[in-house]
Short mmCIF file of C-alpha atoms in Angstrom, two decimals:
data_model
loop_
_atom_site.label_atom_id
_atom_site.label_comp_id
_atom_site.label_asym_id
_atom_site.label_seq_id
_atom_site.Cartn_x
_atom_site.Cartn_y
_atom_site.Cartn_z
CA MET A 1325 250.98 -164.21 179.71
CA GLN A 1326 254.08 -163.04 177.85
CA LYS A 1327 254.15 -159.34 176.98
CA ILE A 1328 255.01 -158.49 173.40
CA ILE A 1329 254.73 -154.69 173.88
CA SER A 1330 255.29 -152.69 177.03
CA ALA A 1331 255.22 -148.88 177.34
CA LYS A 1332 256.04 -146.98 180.53
CA ASP A 1333 255.65 -143.21 180.81
CA LEU A 1334 256.03 -143.12 177.04
CA SER A 1335 256.02 -139.78 175.23
CA LEU A 1336 256.20 -139.54 171.44
CA GLY A 1337 256.71 -136.53 169.25
CA TYR A 1338 259.22 -134.54 167.29
CA THR A 1339 260.19 -131.79 169.74
CA GLN A 1340 259.30 -131.16 173.37
CA SER A 1341 256.72 -128.60 172.26
CA GLU A 1342 255.24 -131.04 169.71
CA LEU A 1343 254.63 -134.16 171.79
CA VAL A 1344 251.75 -136.15 170.30
CA VAL A 1345 251.25 -138.56 173.20
CA GLN A 1346 252.54 -137.98 176.71
CA ASN A 1347 253.35 -140.30 179.60
CA VAL A 1348 251.23 -143.21 178.41
CA ASN A 1349 251.40 -146.68 179.92
CA PHE A 1350 250.13 -149.88 178.33
CA GLU A 1351 250.99 -153.54 177.87
CA ILE A 1352 249.97 -155.91 175.09
CA ASP A 1353 250.17 -159.69 175.35
CA MET A 1354 251.27 -162.04 172.59
CA SER A 1355 247.71 -163.40 172.40
CA ASP A 1356 245.96 -160.03 172.00
CA PHE A 1357 243.97 -158.56 169.13
CA VAL A 1358 244.16 -154.80 169.70
CA LEU A 1359 242.28 -151.90 168.13
CA ILE A 1360 243.47 -148.30 168.52
CA THR A 1361 241.07 -145.49 167.69
CA GLY A 1362 241.08 -141.71 168.01
CA LYS A 1363 240.33 -138.56 166.08
CA SER A 1364 242.41 -137.59 163.07
CA GLY A 1365 245.72 -136.18 164.28
CA SER A 1366 245.38 -137.68 167.75
CA GLY A 1367 248.57 -139.72 167.41
CA LYS A 1368 247.36 -143.16 166.30
CA SER A 1369 249.84 -143.50 163.45
CA THR A 1370 252.60 -142.04 165.63
CA VAL A 1371 252.11 -144.86 168.12
CA ILE A 1372 252.23 -147.49 165.36
CA LYS A 1373 255.41 -145.91 163.91
CA SER A 1374 257.07 -146.13 167.31
CA LEU A 1375 256.32 -149.86 167.47
CA TYR A 1376 258.37 -150.62 164.36
CA GLY A 1377 261.03 -148.02 165.01
CA GLU A 1378 260.25 -145.37 162.42
CA ILE A 1379 260.29 -142.88 165.29
CA LYS A 1380 261.98 -143.29 168.66
CA PRO A 1381 260.52 -142.51 172.09
CA TYR A 1382 261.02 -138.90 173.13
CA SER A 1383 260.99 -140.01 176.75
CA GLY A 1384 259.95 -143.01 178.82
CA SER A 1385 260.49 -146.61 177.76
CA LEU A 1386 259.08 -148.82 175.03
CA GLU A 1387 259.81 -152.51 174.61
CA VAL A 1388 258.70 -154.46 171.51
CA CYS A 1389 259.42 -158.19 171.15
CA LEU A 1390 261.89 -157.97 174.06
CA THR A 1391 263.73 -155.12 172.33
CA GLN A 1392 264.19 -151.71 173.93
CA MET A 1393 263.29 -149.04 171.38
CA GLN A 1394 265.10 -146.10 173.00
CA ASN A 1395 268.24 -145.29 171.02
CA ILE A 1396 267.99 -148.58 169.11
CA LYS A 1397 270.80 -149.14 166.60
CA GLN A 1398 269.99 -149.89 162.96
CA GLY A 1399 271.33 -153.44 163.06
CA ARG A 1400 269.16 -154.32 166.06
CA LEU A 1401 266.19 -152.63 164.42
CA ASN A 1402 266.65 -154.73 161.29
CA GLU A 1403 266.60 -157.87 163.44
CA LEU A 1404 263.44 -156.71 165.22
CA ARG A 1405 261.63 -156.06 161.96
CA LYS A 1406 262.12 -159.69 160.98
CA LYS A 1407 259.63 -160.46 163.76
CA ILE A 1408 257.10 -157.83 162.67
CA GLY A 1409 254.66 -157.59 159.77
CA ILE A 1410 253.43 -154.14 158.75
CA ILE A 1411 250.38 -153.15 156.69
CA PHE A 1412 249.92 -149.54 155.58
CA GLN A 1413 246.86 -147.69 154.32
CA ASN A 1414 248.58 -146.95 151.00
CA TYR A 1415 249.86 -150.54 150.56
CA ARG A 1416 253.54 -149.58 149.88
CA LEU A 1417 254.01 -152.30 147.29
CA ILE A 1418 256.87 -152.16 144.80
CA ASN A 1419 255.11 -151.36 141.53
CA GLU A 1420 257.98 -152.61 139.36
CA TRP A 1421 257.80 -156.07 140.95
CA SER A 1422 255.24 -158.78 140.35
CA VAL A 1423 252.67 -159.61 143.02
CA GLU A 1424 254.55 -162.82 143.80
CA LYS A 1425 257.91 -161.06 144.19
CA ASN A 1426 256.33 -158.44 146.48
CA VAL A 1427 255.17 -161.22 148.80
CA MET A 1428 258.59 -162.87 148.62
CA LEU A 1429 260.37 -159.70 149.82
CA PRO A 1430 260.47 -160.39 153.62
CA LEU A 1431 261.75 -163.90 152.94
CA MET A 1432 264.40 -162.61 150.56
CA ILE A 1433 265.54 -160.21 153.29
CA LYS A 1434 265.90 -163.20 155.63
CA GLY A 1435 268.19 -164.81 153.06
CA LEU A 1436 266.02 -167.84 152.25
CA SER A 1437 266.42 -169.69 148.98
CA HIS A 1438 264.42 -168.66 145.92
CA ASN A 1439 262.38 -171.87 145.96
CA VAL A 1440 261.45 -171.47 149.64
CA CYS A 1441 260.47 -167.82 149.04
CA LYS A 1442 258.41 -168.72 145.98
CA ASN A 1443 256.59 -171.64 147.65
CA GLN A 1444 255.69 -169.56 150.72
CA ALA A 1445 254.50 -166.68 148.53
CA GLN A 1446 252.26 -169.00 146.55
CA LYS A 1447 250.75 -170.46 149.74
CA LEU A 1448 249.93 -167.00 151.06
CA LEU A 1449 248.56 -165.74 147.74
CA LYS A 1450 246.29 -168.76 147.70
CA HIS A 1451 245.19 -167.89 151.25
CA VAL A 1452 244.20 -164.36 150.17
CA ASN A 1453 242.63 -165.73 146.96
CA LEU A 1454 245.10 -164.04 144.60
CA LEU A 1455 247.23 -166.94 143.39
CA HIS A 1456 245.76 -166.45 139.91
CA LYS A 1457 247.25 -162.94 139.84
CA SER A 1458 250.73 -163.80 141.11
CA HIS A 1459 252.42 -162.59 137.91
CA LYS A 1460 250.43 -159.36 137.66
CA TYR A 1461 251.85 -156.05 138.86
CA PRO A 1462 250.35 -153.97 141.71
CA LEU A 1463 248.98 -151.24 139.46
CA GLU A 1464 247.02 -153.88 137.54
CA LEU A 1465 245.06 -154.71 140.70
CA SER A 1466 242.21 -153.00 142.52
CA GLY A 1467 242.85 -151.27 145.85
CA GLY A 1468 241.34 -154.18 147.75
CA GLU A 1469 243.51 -156.65 145.86
CA GLN A 1470 246.64 -154.59 146.53
CA GLN A 1471 245.86 -154.57 150.22
CA ARG A 1472 245.44 -158.35 150.19
CA VAL A 1473 248.88 -158.61 148.56
CA ALA A 1474 250.23 -156.36 151.32
CA MET A 1475 248.59 -158.66 153.87
CA ALA A 1476 250.22 -161.73 152.31
CA ARG A 1477 253.59 -159.95 152.30
CA ALA A 1478 253.22 -158.94 155.96
CA LEU A 1479 252.52 -162.54 156.97
CA ALA A 1480 255.13 -164.17 154.70
CA HIS A 1481 257.78 -164.52 157.41
CA ASN A 1482 255.37 -165.70 160.15
CA PRO A 1483 255.72 -162.56 162.28
CA HIS A 1484 255.10 -162.52 166.02
CA LEU A 1485 253.45 -159.10 165.69
CA LEU A 1486 251.29 -157.65 162.91
CA LEU A 1487 250.99 -153.83 162.89
CA CYS A 1488 248.29 -152.27 160.72
CA ASP A 1489 247.95 -148.53 160.10
CA GLU A 1490 244.41 -147.82 158.80
CA PRO A 1491 244.51 -150.93 156.58
CA THR A 1492 240.94 -150.46 155.33
CA GLY A 1493 240.91 -146.65 155.13
CA ASN A 1494 240.95 -146.53 151.30
CA LEU A 1495 238.77 -149.57 150.65
CA ASP A 1496 235.10 -150.20 149.88
CA ASP A 1497 232.94 -152.12 152.33
CA TYR A 1498 233.44 -155.50 150.64
CA SER A 1499 237.23 -155.19 150.50
CA SER A 1500 237.28 -153.92 154.09
CA ASP A 1501 235.34 -156.99 155.25
CA VAL A 1502 237.84 -159.25 153.46
CA ILE A 1503 240.80 -157.54 155.17
CA TRP A 1504 239.19 -157.74 158.62
CA SER A 1505 238.49 -161.43 158.02
CA LEU A 1506 242.15 -161.99 157.11
CA LEU A 1507 243.30 -160.12 160.21
CA LYS A 1508 241.03 -162.28 162.32
CA SER A 1509 242.42 -165.46 160.75
CA ALA A 1510 245.99 -164.26 161.38
CA LYS A 1511 245.17 -164.10 165.07
CA GLU A 1512 243.11 -167.28 165.29
CA PHE A 1513 245.08 -169.64 163.05
CA LEU A 1514 248.63 -168.27 163.10
CA GLY A 1515 248.66 -167.02 166.69
CA THR A 1516 249.92 -163.61 165.60
CA CYS A 1517 249.44 -160.64 167.89
CA VAL A 1518 247.50 -158.08 165.81
CA VAL A 1519 247.48 -154.32 166.48
CA VAL A 1520 245.24 -152.23 164.23
CA VAL A 1521 244.88 -148.46 164.05
CA THR A 1522 241.43 -147.76 162.64
CA HIS A 1523 238.90 -144.95 162.41
CA LYS A 1524 236.01 -147.40 162.56
CA ILE A 1525 235.52 -150.73 164.33
CA PRO A 1526 233.34 -152.98 162.16
CA ALA A 1527 230.11 -154.18 163.74
CA THR A 1528 230.72 -157.59 162.18
CA LEU A 1529 234.07 -158.18 163.90
CA ARG A 1530 233.51 -161.46 165.70
CA ILE A 1531 236.64 -161.81 167.77
CA PRO A 1532 237.54 -160.80 171.34
CA TYR A 1533 239.61 -157.63 171.21
CA ARG A 1534 241.09 -154.89 173.37
CA HIS A 1535 240.22 -151.29 172.51
CA PHE A 1536 242.52 -148.35 173.22
CA VAL A 1537 241.54 -144.74 172.56
CA ILE A 1538 244.03 -141.90 172.03
CA GLU A 1539 242.79 -138.43 172.91
CA SER A 1540 244.25 -135.21 174.29
CA GLY A 1541 247.74 -136.72 174.36
CA GLY A 1542 246.68 -139.67 176.49
CA MET A 1543 245.88 -143.30 175.76
CA HIS A 1544 243.41 -145.34 177.73
CA GLU A 1545 241.73 -148.71 177.39
CA ILE A 1546 237.97 -149.10 177.14
CA ALA A 1547 236.78 -152.09 179.15
#
């Protein structure tokens, strides 16, 4: 099975005295659905940030989509991010742009034509049941709707890897269930590797998954 993420003796932090995780080792396959849990401040978000290059490894090695993340140059990082979709707890939508244009953003970055971007955005908005709000603006939507827009945007460019940092942390139970269902469909129907940082694994999650726990600076898998 092809590895999409590989970490060896990986330490992450901001100074040597402020290492959040230390000497962790793990591998994730392209076919995996992965959940990462841990107490607040344990380093869950730090690990996710390292996977899309917001922070670099302090020591050890980290490979994502066949790209070494140590000392990665900005141009190479930009190329890597074309293979990754990212969903944040606070959505990070552009409030001055319509819902449709927000979803088009990754495709615009890839340099695709306006018509291709628009058609793909409409397909994805239909998939998340928000096509009827394509010309609304993010602040006109509920939190759950904004997160579904963020989901559509993250999937717009058919990423190999979908990284999610507490994607349901601000949502009610109904909206959370919708997001988990969409994450499951991304794995099952698009073949996307999904990695989710979460404080709570839903009891209704009906999909095989791998579970990693971060605690006391370490990271281990629960069988």
